[in-house]
Coordinates of N, CA and C in Angstrom, one line a residue:
M1 N -7.7 -22.8 -41.9 CA -6.6 -22.8 -41.5 C -6.0 -24.1 -42.3
E2 N -4.9 -24.2 -42.9 CA -4.8 -25.4 -43.7 C -3.9 -26.4 -42.8
E3 N -4.4 -27.6 -43.3 CA -3.8 -28.7 -42.2 C -2.3 -28.7 -42.6
K4 N -1.4 -29.2 -41.9 CA 0.0 -29.1 -42.1 C 0.3 -30.8 -42.8
T5 N 1.1 -30.4 -43.6 CA 1.6 -31.6 -44.2 C 2.9 -32.4 -43.4
V6 N 2.7 -33.6 -43.1 CA 3.6 -34.3 -42.8 C 4.5 -35.1 -43.4
L7 N 4.2 -35.4 -44.7 CA 5.2 -35.9 -45.6 C 4.7 -35.6 -47.0
S8 N 5.9 -35.4 -47.9 CA 5.6 -34.9 -49.2 C 6.7 -35.4 -50.1
M9 N 6.0 -36.4 -51.2 CA 6.8 -36.9 -52.1 C 6.7 -36.6 -53.4
K10 N 7.6 -36.2 -54.1 CA 7.8 -35.6 -55.4 C 8.8 -36.3 -56.4
D11 N 8.0 -36.9 -57.5 CA 8.5 -37.6 -58.4 C 9.6 -38.9 -57.8
I12 N 9.1 -39.5 -56.8 CA 10.0 -40.5 -56.2 C 10.0 -41.9 -57.5
C13 N 11.4 -42.0 -57.4 CA 11.6 -43.3 -58.4 C 12.8 -44.3 -57.7
K14 N 12.5 -45.6 -57.5 CA 13.1 -46.6 -57.0 C 13.9 -47.6 -58.0
N15 N 15.1 -47.7 -58.1 CA 15.4 -48.6 -59.2 C 16.7 -49.8 -58.4
Y16 N 16.3 -50.8 -58.8 CA 17.3 -52.0 -58.6 C 17.9 -52.6 -59.5
Y17 N 19.5 -52.8 -59.3 CA 20.2 -53.5 -60.5 C 20.6 -54.7 -60.4
T18 N 20.2 -55.7 -61.0 CA 20.5 -57.1 -61.0 C 21.0 -57.7 -62.5
G19 N 22.3 -58.4 -62.1 CA 22.8 -58.8 -63.3 C 22.7 -58.0 -64.7
G20 N 23.1 -56.8 -64.4 CA 23.2 -56.0 -65.5 C 21.8 -55.3 -65.9
E21 N 20.8 -55.6 -65.3 CA 19.6 -55.2 -65.9 C 19.0 -54.2 -64.7
V22 N 18.3 -53.1 -65.1 CA 17.9 -52.2 -64.2 C 16.1 -52.6 -63.9
Q23 N 15.7 -52.5 -62.8 CA 14.4 -52.7 -62.4 C 13.9 -51.8 -61.8
H24 N 12.9 -51.0 -62.5 CA 12.0 -49.8 -61.8 C 10.8 -50.3 -61.0
V25 N 11.3 -50.1 -59.7 CA 10.3 -50.6 -58.9 C 9.1 -49.6 -58.4
L26 N 9.5 -48.2 -58.2 CA 8.8 -47.0 -58.0 C 8.8 -46.2 -59.2
K27 N 8.0 -45.8 -59.8 CA 7.7 -44.9 -61.2 C 7.3 -43.5 -60.5
N28 N 8.0 -42.5 -60.2 CA 7.5 -41.3 -60.2 C 6.7 -40.9 -59.5
V29 N 6.6 -41.6 -58.3 CA 5.5 -41.5 -57.2 C 5.4 -40.1 -56.7
D30 N 3.9 -39.5 -56.9 CA 3.9 -38.3 -55.9 C 2.8 -38.5 -54.8
L31 N 3.1 -38.3 -53.5 CA 2.1 -38.6 -52.6 C 2.3 -37.3 -51.4
T32 N 1.3 -36.8 -50.7 CA 1.4 -35.9 -49.8 C 0.3 -36.5 -48.9
V33 N 0.8 -36.4 -47.5 CA -0.2 -36.9 -46.4 C -0.1 -35.7 -45.2
K34 N -1.4 -35.4 -45.0 CA -1.4 -34.4 -44.0 C -1.6 -34.7 -42.4
K35 N -1.5 -33.8 -41.4 CA -1.5 -34.2 -40.5 C -2.8 -34.9 -39.9
G36 N -2.8 -36.0 -39.3 CA -4.7 -36.5 -39.0 C -4.8 -37.2 -40.0
E37 N -4.3 -37.6 -41.1 CA -4.8 -38.4 -42.2 C -5.1 -39.9 -41.8
Y38 N -5.8 -40.7 -42.3 CA -6.0 -42.1 -42.3 C -5.7 -42.8 -43.7
L39 N -4.7 -42.9 -44.2 CA -4.3 -43.4 -45.6 C -4.4 -45.1 -45.6
A40 N -4.4 -45.7 -46.6 CA -4.2 -46.9 -47.0 C -3.6 -46.9 -48.3
I41 N -2.8 -47.7 -48.4 CA -2.1 -47.8 -49.8 C -2.0 -49.3 -50.1
L42 N -2.9 -49.7 -51.0 CA -3.4 -50.8 -51.4 C -2.7 -51.1 -52.7
G43 N -2.3 -52.5 -52.4 CA -1.6 -53.1 -53.8 C -1.5 -54.7 -53.4
P44 N -1.3 -55.2 -54.7 CA -0.8 -56.7 -54.6 C 0.5 -57.1 -54.5
S45 N 0.5 -58.2 -54.3 CA 2.4 -58.5 -54.1 C 2.9 -58.4 -55.5
G46 N 4.3 -57.6 -55.3 CA 5.0 -57.0 -56.4 C 4.6 -55.7 -57.0
S47 N 3.7 -55.3 -56.3 CA 3.2 -53.8 -56.9 C 4.4 -52.7 -56.6
G48 N 5.2 -53.1 -55.4 CA 5.9 -51.9 -55.4 C 5.8 -51.3 -53.7
K49 N 4.5 -51.8 -53.1 CA 4.0 -51.5 -52.0 C 5.1 -51.2 -51.1
S50 N 5.7 -52.7 -50.8 CA 6.9 -52.7 -49.8 C 8.1 -51.8 -49.9
T51 N 8.3 -51.6 -51.1 CA 9.4 -50.4 -51.3 C 9.0 -49.1 -50.8
L52 N 7.8 -48.9 -51.2 CA 7.3 -47.4 -50.9 C 7.2 -47.5 -49.2
M53 N 6.9 -48.5 -48.9 CA 6.7 -48.4 -47.3 C 7.9 -48.2 -46.6
N54 N 9.2 -48.9 -47.4 CA 10.4 -48.7 -46.7 C 11.0 -47.3 -47.0
I55 N 10.5 -46.8 -47.8 CA 11.0 -45.3 -48.0 C 10.5 -44.2 -47.3
I56 N 9.1 -44.6 -47.0 CA 8.2 -43.6 -46.3 C 8.8 -44.0 -44.7
G57 N 9.0 -45.3 -44.4 CA 9.9 -45.4 -42.8 C 11.3 -45.1 -42.8
C58 N 11.8 -44.6 -43.9 CA 13.2 -44.2 -43.6 C 14.2 -45.6 -43.4
L59 N 13.8 -46.8 -44.1 CA 14.4 -47.9 -44.1 C 15.1 -47.7 -45.3
D60 N 14.7 -47.1 -46.5 CA 15.5 -47.1 -47.6 C 15.3 -45.9 -48.2
I61 N 16.2 -45.3 -49.2 CA 16.2 -43.8 -49.5 C 15.9 -44.0 -51.0
P62 N 15.1 -43.2 -51.9 CA 14.8 -43.2 -53.1 C 16.1 -43.1 -53.8
T63 N 16.1 -43.5 -55.5 CA 17.0 -43.4 -56.2 C 17.2 -41.9 -56.8
S64 N 15.8 -41.5 -56.9 CA 15.6 -39.9 -57.5 C 14.3 -39.6 -57.0
G65 N 14.4 -38.2 -56.7 CA 12.9 -37.7 -56.3 C 13.3 -37.0 -55.0
E66 N 12.3 -36.2 -54.5 CA 12.5 -35.7 -53.2 C 11.2 -36.1 -52.2
Y67 N 11.9 -36.6 -51.0 CA 11.0 -36.9 -49.8 C 11.3 -36.0 -48.7
V68 N 10.4 -35.2 -48.1 CA 10.3 -34.3 -47.2 C 9.2 -35.1 -46.0
L69 N 10.0 -35.3 -44.7 CA 9.2 -35.9 -43.8 C 9.4 -34.7 -42.7
E70 N 8.3 -34.0 -42.1 CA 8.2 -33.3 -41.1 C 9.6 -32.2 -41.3
G71 N 9.5 -31.7 -42.5 CA 10.6 -30.8 -43.1 C 11.9 -31.0 -43.2
E72 N 12.1 -32.2 -43.1 CA 13.6 -32.8 -43.5 C 13.8 -33.4 -44.5
E73 N 14.7 -33.2 -45.5 CA 14.8 -33.7 -46.7 C 15.3 -35.1 -46.4
I74 N 14.8 -36.4 -47.0 CA 15.3 -37.7 -46.4 C 16.6 -38.1 -47.1
G75 N 16.3 -37.7 -48.6 CA 17.4 -38.3 -49.3 C 18.9 -37.7 -49.0
D76 N 18.9 -36.7 -48.0 CA 20.3 -35.9 -47.9 C 20.9 -36.6 -46.3
Q77 N 19.8 -37.5 -45.8 CA 20.4 -37.6 -44.7 C 21.5 -39.1 -44.2
S78 N 22.4 -38.7 -43.3 CA 23.3 -39.9 -43.1 C 22.5 -41.0 -42.6
E79 N 23.4 -42.5 -42.5 CA 22.4 -43.5 -41.7 C 22.4 -43.1 -40.3
A80 N 23.1 -42.3 -39.7 CA 22.6 -41.9 -38.1 C 21.5 -41.1 -38.0
D81 N 21.4 -40.3 -39.1 CA 20.3 -39.4 -39.0 C 18.9 -39.9 -39.1
L82 N 19.1 -40.9 -40.1 CA 17.9 -42.0 -40.7 C 17.6 -42.7 -39.6
S83 N 18.5 -43.2 -38.7 CA 18.1 -43.7 -37.5 C 17.4 -42.8 -36.3
R84 N 17.9 -41.9 -36.4 CA 17.2 -40.9 -35.4 C 15.6 -40.6 -35.9
I85 N 15.7 -40.4 -37.1 CA 14.2 -39.9 -37.3 C 13.2 -40.9 -37.5
R86 N 13.9 -42.2 -37.9 CA 12.8 -43.4 -37.7 C 12.5 -43.5 -36.1
G87 N 13.4 -43.3 -35.2 CA 13.2 -43.2 -33.8 C 12.3 -42.4 -33.2
Q88 N 12.2 -41.2 -33.8 CA 11.5 -40.0 -33.5 C 10.2 -39.7 -34.2
E89 N 10.2 -40.1 -35.5 CA 9.1 -39.5 -36.4 C 8.1 -41.0 -36.9
I90 N 8.5 -41.9 -36.9 CA 7.9 -43.4 -37.2 C 7.8 -44.1 -36.2
G91 N 6.2 -44.5 -36.1 CA 6.0 -45.7 -35.1 C 5.6 -46.9 -36.1
F92 N 6.4 -48.0 -36.2 CA 6.2 -49.2 -36.9 C 5.5 -50.1 -36.3
I93 N 4.4 -50.7 -36.8 CA 3.7 -51.7 -36.6 C 3.5 -52.8 -37.8
F94 N 4.1 -53.8 -37.2 CA 4.3 -55.1 -38.5 C 3.3 -56.2 -38.3
Q95 N 3.3 -56.9 -39.1 CA 2.4 -58.1 -39.4 C 2.7 -59.4 -38.2
Q96 N 4.2 -59.3 -38.0 CA 4.6 -60.4 -37.1 C 4.8 -59.8 -35.9
Y97 N 4.2 -58.5 -35.6 CA 4.7 -58.0 -34.1 C 6.0 -57.6 -33.6
F98 N 6.9 -58.5 -33.9 CA 8.4 -58.2 -33.8 C 8.7 -57.8 -32.0
L99 N 7.9 -58.5 -31.4 CA 8.1 -58.2 -29.6 C 9.0 -59.0 -29.4
L100 N 10.0 -58.5 -28.6 CA 11.0 -59.3 -27.7 C 10.4 -60.1 -26.5
Q101 N 11.0 -61.4 -26.8 CA 10.1 -62.6 -26.2 C 10.5 -62.7 -24.8
K102 N 11.6 -62.2 -24.3 CA 12.3 -62.2 -23.0 C 11.8 -60.9 -22.0
Q103 N 11.0 -60.0 -22.9 CA 10.7 -59.0 -22.0 C 9.0 -58.9 -21.9
T104 N 8.6 -58.2 -20.8 CA 7.2 -58.1 -20.7 C 6.6 -57.1 -21.6
A105 N 5.2 -57.1 -21.6 CA 4.5 -56.2 -22.5 C 5.0 -54.8 -22.1
Y106 N 5.1 -54.5 -20.3 CA 5.6 -53.2 -20.4 C 6.9 -52.9 -20.8
E107 N 8.0 -53.8 -20.6 CA 9.2 -53.7 -21.1 C 9.3 -53.5 -22.6
N108 N 8.5 -53.9 -23.4 CA 8.7 -54.2 -24.9 C 8.1 -52.4 -25.2
V109 N 6.9 -52.1 -24.5 CA 6.6 -50.5 -24.8 C 7.5 -49.6 -24.5
E110 N 8.3 -49.9 -23.4 CA 9.3 -48.9 -22.8 C 10.5 -48.9 -23.8
L111 N 10.7 -49.7 -24.3 CA 12.0 -50.0 -25.1 C 12.4 -48.7 -25.9
P112 N 11.6 -48.0 -26.9 CA 11.8 -47.1 -27.6 C 11.9 -45.8 -26.5
L113 N 11.2 -45.6 -25.7 CA 11.6 -44.5 -24.4 C 12.7 -44.5 -23.7
V114 N 13.3 -45.6 -23.8 CA 14.7 -45.8 -23.3 C 15.9 -45.5 -24.2
Y115 N 15.6 -45.9 -25.4 CA 16.3 -45.3 -26.4 C 16.4 -43.6 -26.6
A116 N 15.2 -43.3 -26.2 CA 14.8 -41.8 -26.4 C 15.7 -40.9 -25.1
N117 N 16.0 -41.7 -24.1 CA 16.4 -41.2 -22.9 C 15.6 -40.5 -22.3
L118 N 14.4 -40.9 -22.4 CA 13.4 -40.4 -21.2 C 13.7 -40.8 -19.8
P119 N 13.4 -39.8 -18.9 CA 13.4 -40.3 -17.6 C 12.5 -41.3 -17.2
E120 N 13.0 -42.3 -16.0 CA 12.2 -43.4 -15.8 C 11.0 -43.0 -15.3
R121 N 10.9 -42.1 -14.5 CA 9.0 -41.4 -14.2 C 8.5 -41.3 -15.2
K122 N 9.0 -40.5 -16.3 CA 8.3 -40.2 -17.4 C 8.0 -41.6 -18.2
R123 N 8.9 -42.4 -18.3 CA 8.6 -43.6 -19.1 C 7.4 -44.3 -18.5
R124 N 7.6 -44.4 -17.3 CA 6.3 -45.3 -16.6 C 5.1 -44.4 -16.9
E125 N 4.9 -43.3 -16.7 CA 3.7 -42.7 -16.9 C 3.5 -43.0 -18.3
R126 N 4.0 -43.0 -19.5 CA 3.8 -43.1 -21.0 C 3.6 -44.4 -21.1
V127 N 4.3 -45.3 -20.5 CA 3.9 -46.8 -21.0 C 2.3 -47.2 -20.4
E128 N 2.1 -46.7 -19.2 CA 0.9 -47.1 -18.6 C 0.0 -46.4 -19.3
E129 N 0.2 -45.1 -19.8 CA -1.0 -44.4 -20.7 C -1.1 -45.2 -22.0
C130 N 0.3 -45.8 -22.7 CA 0.2 -46.3 -23.8 C -0.7 -47.5 -24.1
L131 N -0.4 -48.4 -23.0 CA -1.0 -50.0 -22.6 C -2.8 -49.6 -22.2
E132 N -2.9 -48.5 -21.5 CA -4.2 -48.3 -21.4 C -5.1 -47.7 -22.7
K133 N -4.5 -47.1 -23.7 CA -5.3 -47.0 -25.1 C -5.5 -48.2 -25.5
V134 N -4.5 -49.3 -25.4 CA -5.2 -50.7 -26.2 C -5.8 -51.3 -25.3
G135 N -5.9 -51.1 -24.0 CA -6.9 -52.2 -23.0 C -6.0 -53.3 -22.7
L136 N -4.6 -52.8 -22.2 CA -3.7 -53.9 -21.6 C -3.1 -53.6 -20.5
T137 N -4.0 -52.8 -19.9 CA -3.2 -52.6 -18.3 C -3.0 -53.6 -17.5
D138 N -3.9 -54.5 -17.7 CA -3.7 -55.6 -16.8 C -2.8 -56.6 -17.2
K139 N -2.3 -56.4 -18.1 CA -1.4 -57.5 -18.8 C 0.2 -57.1 -19.1
M140 N 0.4 -55.9 -18.4 CA 1.7 -55.3 -18.4 C 3.1 -56.0 -18.0
D141 N 2.5 -56.9 -17.4 CA 3.6 -57.8 -16.5 C 3.9 -59.2 -17.3
Y142 N 2.9 -59.4 -18.4 CA 2.9 -60.5 -19.3 C 3.8 -60.6 -20.4
Y143 N 4.5 -62.0 -20.5 CA 5.3 -62.1 -21.6 C 4.4 -62.4 -22.9
P144 N 5.2 -62.0 -24.1 CA 4.5 -62.1 -25.4 C 3.9 -63.8 -25.6
N145 N 4.7 -64.7 -25.0 CA 4.1 -66.2 -24.9 C 2.8 -66.5 -24.2
Q146 N 2.6 -65.5 -23.3 CA 1.2 -65.7 -22.6 C 0.1 -64.6 -22.9
L147 N 0.5 -64.2 -24.2 CA -0.7 -63.2 -24.8 C -1.0 -63.9 -26.0
S148 N -2.5 -63.6 -26.4 CA -2.9 -64.0 -27.9 C -2.3 -63.2 -28.6
G149 N -2.5 -63.6 -30.1 CA -2.0 -62.9 -31.2 C -2.5 -61.3 -31.3
G150 N -3.9 -61.3 -31.0 CA -4.4 -60.0 -31.1 C -4.0 -59.0 -29.8
Q151 N -3.5 -59.7 -28.8 CA -2.9 -58.9 -27.5 C -1.6 -58.5 -27.8
Q152 N -0.8 -59.5 -28.8 CA 0.7 -59.1 -29.0 C 0.5 -57.7 -29.8
Q153 N -0.4 -57.9 -30.9 CA -0.5 -56.9 -31.7 C -0.9 -55.7 -31.1
R154 N -1.5 -55.6 -30.1 CA -1.9 -54.4 -29.4 C -0.7 -53.9 -28.5
V155 N 0.0 -55.0 -28.0 CA 1.3 -54.3 -27.5 C 2.3 -53.7 -28.4
A156 N 2.3 -54.1 -29.5 CA 3.3 -53.5 -30.5 C 2.5 -52.3 -31.3
I157 N 1.1 -51.9 -30.8 CA 0.7 -50.7 -31.3 C 1.2 -50.0 -30.1
A158 N 0.9 -50.3 -28.8 CA 1.4 -49.1 -27.8 C 2.9 -48.9 -27.8
R159 N 3.8 -49.8 -28.1 CA 5.0 -49.5 -28.5 C 5.1 -48.5 -29.4
A160 N 4.6 -48.5 -30.5 CA 4.7 -47.6 -31.8 C 4.1 -46.5 -31.3
V161 N 3.1 -46.0 -30.7 CA 2.7 -44.9 -30.2 C 3.5 -44.1 -29.2
A162 N 4.2 -45.0 -28.6 CA 5.1 -44.4 -27.1 C 5.8 -43.2 -27.2
N163 N 6.5 -43.1 -28.6 CA 7.3 -41.7 -28.6 C 6.3 -40.7 -29.3
H164 N 5.2 -40.8 -29.3 CA 4.4 -39.8 -30.2 C 5.0 -39.3 -31.3
P165 N 4.9 -40.7 -32.5 CA 5.6 -40.3 -33.7 C 4.8 -39.3 -34.6
S166 N 5.2 -38.9 -35.4 CA 4.6 -38.1 -36.5 C 3.6 -39.0 -37.3
I167 N 3.9 -40.3 -37.7 CA 3.4 -41.0 -38.6 C 3.1 -42.5 -37.7
L168 N 2.2 -43.4 -37.9 CA 2.0 -44.6 -37.5 C 2.0 -45.5 -38.9
L169 N 3.3 -46.0 -39.2 CA 3.0 -46.9 -40.4 C 3.2 -48.3 -40.2
A170 N 1.9 -48.9 -40.7 CA 1.3 -50.3 -40.4 C 1.4 -51.1 -41.6
D171 N 2.0 -52.2 -41.4 CA 2.5 -53.3 -42.5 C 1.5 -54.3 -42.4
E172 N 0.4 -54.6 -43.2 CA -0.4 -55.7 -43.2 C -0.9 -56.0 -41.4
P173 N -1.2 -55.0 -41.2 CA -1.3 -55.4 -39.4 C -2.1 -56.3 -39.2
T174 N -3.3 -56.7 -39.6 CA -3.8 -57.7 -39.4 C -3.8 -59.2 -39.9
G175 N -2.7 -59.2 -40.8 CA -2.2 -60.5 -41.7 C -2.4 -61.3 -40.8
A176 N -1.9 -61.4 -39.5 CA -1.7 -62.8 -38.9 C -2.7 -63.1 -37.6
L177 N -3.9 -62.4 -37.9 CA -4.9 -62.2 -37.2 C -6.0 -63.2 -37.5
D178 N -6.9 -63.8 -36.8 CA -8.4 -64.3 -37.3 C -9.3 -62.8 -37.8
Q179 N -10.2 -62.8 -38.5 CA -11.3 -62.0 -38.8 C -11.7 -61.1 -37.5
K180 N -12.1 -61.7 -36.6 CA -12.6 -61.1 -35.4 C -11.6 -60.2 -34.7
T181 N -10.4 -60.8 -34.6 CA -9.5 -60.2 -33.8 C -8.8 -59.3 -34.8
G182 N -8.6 -59.4 -36.0 CA -8.4 -58.1 -37.3 C -9.3 -56.8 -37.0
S183 N -10.5 -57.6 -36.9 CA -12.0 -56.4 -36.7 C -11.4 -55.4 -35.5
Q184 N -11.1 -56.2 -34.5 CA -11.1 -55.4 -33.4 C -9.4 -54.4 -33.2
V185 N -8.6 -54.9 -34.0 CA -7.3 -54.2 -34.2 C -7.8 -53.1 -35.0
M186 N -8.6 -53.1 -36.1 CA -8.9 -51.9 -37.3 C -9.8 -51.0 -36.3
D187 N -10.6 -51.6 -35.2 CA -11.2 -50.4 -34.5 C -10.4 -49.4 -33.4
L188 N -9.2 -50.0 -33.1 CA -8.3 -49.7 -32.3 C -7.6 -48.7 -33.1
F189 N -7.4 -48.9 -34.5 CA -6.8 -47.8 -35.4 C -7.6 -46.7 -35.5
Q190 N -8.9 -46.8 -35.6 CA -9.9 -45.9 -35.8 C -9.9 -45.0 -34.6
S191 N -9.6 -45.4 -33.6 CA -9.7 -44.6 -32.1 C -8.4 -43.8 -32.2
L192 N -7.3 -44.2 -32.5 CA -6.1 -43.9 -32.5 C -6.2 -42.6 -33.4
N193 N -6.8 -42.8 -34.5 CA -6.8 -41.8 -35.5 C -7.6 -40.6 -35.1
E194 N -8.7 -41.0 -34.6 CA -9.9 -40.2 -33.9 C -9.0 -39.2 -32.9
A195 N -8.1 -39.7 -32.1 CA -7.4 -39.0 -31.2 C -6.3 -38.2 -31.9
G196 N -6.1 -38.0 -33.0 CA -5.2 -37.2 -33.6 C -3.8 -38.0 -34.3
N197 N -3.8 -39.2 -34.3 CA -2.6 -39.8 -35.0 C -2.8 -40.2 -36.4
T198 N -1.8 -39.8 -37.0 CA -1.6 -39.7 -38.5 C -1.2 -41.2 -38.8
I199 N -2.1 -42.0 -39.6 CA -1.8 -43.3 -39.7 C -1.7 -43.5 -41.3
I200 N -0.9 -44.6 -41.8 CA -0.4 -44.9 -43.1 C -0.4 -46.3 -42.9
M201 N -1.3 -47.1 -43.6 CA -1.4 -48.5 -43.6 C -1.2 -49.1 -44.9
I202 N -0.3 -50.1 -45.0 CA 0.2 -51.1 -46.1 C -0.7 -52.4 -46.1
T203 N -1.5 -52.6 -47.3 CA -2.1 -53.7 -47.4 C -2.7 -54.5 -49.0
H204 N -2.9 -55.3 -49.1 CA -3.1 -55.9 -50.0 C -4.5 -56.4 -50.1
D205 N -5.3 -56.2 -48.9 CA -6.6 -56.5 -48.7 C -7.6 -55.4 -48.8
A206 N -8.5 -55.2 -49.9 CA -9.3 -54.1 -50.1 C -10.3 -54.0 -48.9
K207 N -10.6 -55.0 -48.5 CA -11.7 -54.7 -46.9 C -11.0 -54.3 -45.8
I208 N -9.6 -54.3 -45.7 CA -8.9 -53.8 -44.4 C -8.6 -52.3 -45.0
A209 N -8.3 -51.9 -46.4 CA -8.1 -50.7 -46.8 C -9.5 -49.9 -46.7
A210 N -10.5 -50.6 -46.7 CA -11.7 -49.8 -46.6 C -12.0 -49.0 -45.4
H211 N -11.1 -49.6 -44.2 CA -11.5 -48.9 -42.8 C -10.6 -47.4 -43.0
A212 N -9.9 -47.2 -43.9 CA -9.2 -45.9 -44.1 C -10.0 -45.0 -44.5
H213 N -9.4 -43.7 -44.4 CA -10.4 -42.4 -44.9 C -9.8 -42.2 -46.4
R214 N -9.0 -42.7 -46.6 CA -8.4 -42.3 -48.1 C -7.4 -43.4 -48.5
I215 N -7.5 -43.7 -49.7 CA -7.0 -44.9 -50.2 C -6.3 -44.6 -51.6
V216 N -5.0 -45.1 -51.5 CA -4.0 -44.9 -52.6 C -3.6 -46.2 -53.4
R217 N -4.1 -46.3 -54.5 CA -3.6 -47.8 -55.0 C -2.3 -47.7 -55.6
I218 N -1.5 -48.9 -55.6 CA -0.3 -48.9 -56.4 C -0.3 -50.3 -56.9
L219 N 0.3 -49.9 -58.4 CA 0.3 -51.1 -59.3 C 1.4 -51.1 -60.2
D220 N 2.5 -51.9 -60.3 CA 3.3 -51.7 -61.2 C 4.3 -50.5 -61.1
G221 N 4.5 -50.0 -59.7 CA 5.1 -48.9 -59.1 C 4.8 -47.6 -59.5
V222 N 3.3 -47.7 -59.6 CA 2.6 -46.6 -60.1 C 1.3 -46.4 -59.1
I223 N 1.2 -44.8 -58.6 CA 0.3 -44.9 -57.6 C -1.0 -44.0 -58.4
S224 N -2.2 -44.4 -57.7 CA -3.4 -43.7 -58.3 C -4.5 -43.8 -57.1
E225 N -5.3 -42.7 -57.1 CA -6.4 -42.7 -56.2 C -7.5 -42.9 -56.6
G226 N -8.6 -43.2 -55.7 CA -9.9 -43.5 -56.3 C -10.5 -44.7 -55.7
A227 N -11.9 -44.8 -55.7 CA -12.7 -45.7 -54.9 C -12.3 -47.2 -55.4
I228 N -12.6 -47.9 -54.5 CA -12.5 -49.6 -54.5 C -13.9 -50.0 -55.1
E229 N -13.8 -50.7 -56.3 CA -14.7 -51.3 -56.7 C -14.9 -52.4 -56.0
D230 N -14.1 -53.2 -55.8 CA -14.1 -54.8 -55.5 C -14.0 -55.0 -53.7
A231 N -14.2 -53.9 -52.8 CA -14.1 -54.1 -51.5 C -15.4 -54.7 -51.1

């Protein structure tokens, strides 16, 4: 049985116009991701990886080309529809966590479920389940400033998986962490992938990318696949 395609990009281009000049940031990108994959997009600063991440995450739309996410053509969506798709289909994990400082770990994880209008009882079940997955059941009443960097990132991961999104989209997820804590977060990603989560990780670090099962390189807006020689 063929694996389900979660996202498909065909001939994606992204141009920016500054001072009468055209900057071609993404150049004819083709990318397909199957359900359950663990993919790393690897590239240096200025390679176009952040632009590609923004398009994958429906934070931006391409200048041209076709992007289909879970059967929906993204380029045709309104801002309201893009917001809905982000909330339902994408679980974002950022380098700086972006937790609400006046909300507990529990409340941070609960937030996307509130937006999704999930009943309170189901919200509690889901939040407790997600915090258990990341090993923070005993910290649910803690505020971000009472947690270590690694614990904050695990809360952010719990929040990202709360709505059972189609994709976990992680942007330099260990960038603000020390090596040991970063390694623990990578182990958690491995566990989440083994549990069936589709993960796309954006990184400039070949050693971090090597944790993924498939690697796509991006350089000057062009992507290619292959082994990492310098990992």
